[in-house]
Amino acid sequence: PAAPTEVYARLKEVLSSGIDGTFEYVTGGDPNPGDDLRPYKISQPKPFQFIVQGRHNAPQYKGEDGDILDFNIAARGSGSSLRMFSLSRVHGALGDAGQNFK
């Protein structure tokens, strides 16, 4: 199992690399709260240690209209738990062939 710091580093690296040119790492707004939650010592409902946001662009929906990807990483035993959520920014994404389901 990988520790939360390792999972965070790998996830941020993958998003920052762009993978296939459709993914990107997104920083916070203004103010930028940062990804590291450890100073807040969150223990409930889980010991969350990092939050990460990314974006996924599709041919017709890019930039501000690209899907928002939210990740949180919690400590779990000697490893980590990674939870992911995707939100379509376009209300007409009903016809996106299940991109948020895959």
mmCIF file of C-alpha atoms in Angstrom:
data_model
loop_
_atom_site.group_PDB
_atom_site.id
_atom_site.type_symbol
_atom_site.label_atom_id
_atom_site.label_comp_id
_atom_site.label_asym_id
_atom_site.label_seq_id
_atom_site.Cartn_x
_atom_site.Cartn_y
_atom_site.Cartn_z
ATOM 1 C CA PRO A 1 0.000 0.000 0.000
ATOM 2 C CA ALA A 2 1.110 3.542 -0.759
ATOM 3 C CA ALA A 3 1.166 6.279 1.875
ATOM 4 C CA PRO A 4 -1.029 9.371 1.292
ATOM 5 C CA THR A 5 2.007 11.521 0.453
ATOM 6 C CA GLU A 6 3.027 9.081 -2.283
ATOM 7 C CA VAL A 7 -0.506 8.829 -3.693
ATOM 8 C CA TYR A 8 -0.736 12.632 -3.727
ATOM 9 C CA ALA A 9 2.604 13.029 -5.487
ATOM 10 C CA ARG A 10 1.728 10.435 -8.149
ATOM 11 C CA LEU A 11 -1.748 11.845 -8.763
ATOM 12 C CA LYS A 12 -0.461 15.412 -9.088
ATOM 13 C CA GLU A 13 2.314 14.229 -11.406
ATOM 14 C CA VAL A 14 -0.153 12.400 -13.663
ATOM 15 C CA LEU A 15 -2.560 15.344 -13.851
ATOM 16 C CA SER A 16 0.282 17.827 -14.386
ATOM 17 C CA SER A 17 1.703 15.700 -17.217
ATOM 18 C CA GLY A 18 -1.522 16.118 -19.169
ATOM 19 C CA ILE A 19 -1.507 12.349 -19.874
ATOM 20 C CA ASP A 20 -3.003 12.513 -23.369
ATOM 21 C CA GLY A 21 -3.440 16.277 -23.512
ATOM 22 C CA THR A 22 -6.956 16.202 -22.084
ATOM 23 C CA PHE A 23 -6.174 16.298 -18.344
ATOM 24 C CA GLU A 24 -4.687 19.056 -16.195
ATOM 25 C CA TYR A 25 -3.947 19.843 -12.565
ATOM 26 C CA VAL A 26 -5.923 22.806 -11.224
ATOM 27 C CA THR A 27 -4.885 24.993 -8.318
ATOM 28 C CA GLY A 28 -7.383 26.660 -5.999
ATOM 29 C CA GLY A 29 -8.988 30.010 -6.529
ATOM 30 C CA ASP A 30 -8.230 33.228 -4.704
ATOM 31 C CA PRO A 31 -7.262 32.632 -2.028
ATOM 32 C CA ASN A 32 -5.648 29.327 -2.998
ATOM 33 C CA PRO A 33 -6.302 26.965 -0.081
ATOM 34 C CA GLY A 34 -3.641 24.450 -1.120
ATOM 35 C CA ASP A 35 -3.888 20.673 -1.354
ATOM 36 C CA ASP A 36 -2.345 19.687 1.989
ATOM 37 C CA LEU A 37 -4.974 19.155 4.686
ATOM 38 C CA ARG A 38 -2.599 17.659 7.270
ATOM 39 C CA PRO A 39 -2.229 20.904 9.278
ATOM 40 C CA TYR A 40 -5.989 20.764 9.963
ATOM 41 C CA LYS A 41 -5.773 17.291 11.561
ATOM 42 C CA ILE A 42 -9.060 16.101 10.052
ATOM 43 C CA SER A 43 -10.146 12.790 11.544
ATOM 44 C CA GLN A 44 -13.882 12.583 10.816
ATOM 45 C CA PRO A 45 -15.454 11.219 8.752
ATOM 46 C CA LYS A 46 -12.024 10.024 7.556
ATOM 47 C CA PRO A 47 -8.453 11.156 8.173
ATOM 48 C CA PHE A 48 -8.271 13.232 4.986
ATOM 49 C CA GLN A 49 -4.769 14.431 4.186
ATOM 50 C CA PHE A 50 -4.926 15.886 0.676
ATOM 51 C CA ILE A 51 -7.465 17.300 -1.769
ATOM 52 C CA VAL A 52 -6.689 17.701 -5.460
ATOM 53 C CA GLN A 53 -8.608 19.199 -8.335
ATOM 54 C CA GLY A 54 -8.131 18.563 -12.022
ATOM 55 C CA ARG A 55 -9.877 19.143 -15.288
ATOM 56 C CA HIS A 56 -10.687 16.863 -18.189
ATOM 57 C CA ASN A 57 -11.250 18.354 -21.616
ATOM 58 C CA ALA A 58 -13.288 16.727 -24.356
ATOM 59 C CA PRO A 59 -13.276 17.745 -28.035
ATOM 60 C CA GLN A 60 -16.351 19.981 -27.682
ATOM 61 C CA TYR A 61 -15.976 20.961 -24.019
ATOM 62 C CA LYS A 62 -12.646 22.480 -23.016
ATOM 63 C CA GLY A 63 -11.243 24.915 -20.475
ATOM 64 C CA GLU A 64 -14.068 26.471 -18.464
ATOM 65 C CA ASP A 65 -16.485 23.927 -19.961
ATOM 66 C CA GLY A 66 -14.256 20.903 -19.248
ATOM 67 C CA ASP A 67 -15.234 18.380 -16.590
ATOM 68 C CA ILE A 68 -14.052 19.112 -13.052
ATOM 69 C CA LEU A 69 -12.283 16.239 -11.299
ATOM 70 C CA ASP A 70 -12.154 16.224 -7.494
ATOM 71 C CA PHE A 71 -9.969 13.837 -5.513
ATOM 72 C CA ASN A 72 -9.410 13.339 -1.813
ATOM 73 C CA ILE A 73 -6.795 11.164 -0.199
ATOM 74 C CA ALA A 74 -7.165 9.776 3.306
ATOM 75 C CA ALA A 75 -4.909 7.622 5.437
ATOM 76 C CA ARG A 76 -6.185 4.049 5.697
ATOM 77 C CA GLY A 77 -4.200 1.632 7.825
ATOM 78 C CA SER A 78 -0.686 1.533 6.403
ATOM 79 C CA GLY A 79 -1.940 2.817 3.041
ATOM 80 C CA SER A 80 -4.402 5.259 1.531
ATOM 81 C CA SER A 81 -7.932 5.663 0.323
ATOM 82 C CA LEU A 82 -8.416 7.691 -2.875
ATOM 83 C CA ARG A 83 -11.902 8.963 -3.651
ATOM 84 C CA MET A 84 -12.756 10.590 -6.990
ATOM 85 C CA PHE A 85 -15.678 12.617 -8.325
ATOM 86 C CA SER A 86 -16.313 14.128 -11.738
ATOM 87 C CA LEU A 87 -18.682 17.004 -12.508
ATOM 88 C CA SER A 88 -19.729 17.994 -16.018
ATOM 89 C CA ARG A 89 -19.631 21.770 -16.431
ATOM 90 C CA VAL A 90 -22.156 21.767 -19.274
ATOM 91 C CA HIS A 91 -25.765 21.051 -18.408
ATOM 92 C CA GLY A 92 -26.222 19.347 -21.777
ATOM 93 C CA ALA A 93 -23.687 16.647 -20.918
ATOM 94 C CA LEU A 94 -26.496 14.101 -20.824
ATOM 95 C CA GLY A 95 -25.338 13.048 -24.296
ATOM 96 C CA ASP A 96 -21.669 12.588 -23.343
ATOM 97 C CA ALA A 97 -21.894 8.792 -23.743
ATOM 98 C CA GLY A 98 -21.362 8.250 -20.020
ATOM 99 C CA GLN A 99 -17.947 9.920 -19.725
ATOM 100 C CA ASN A 100 -18.541 10.526 -16.006
ATOM 101 C CA PHE A 101 -19.590 6.931 -15.482
ATOM 102 C CA LYS A 102 -16.575 5.140 -16.940
#
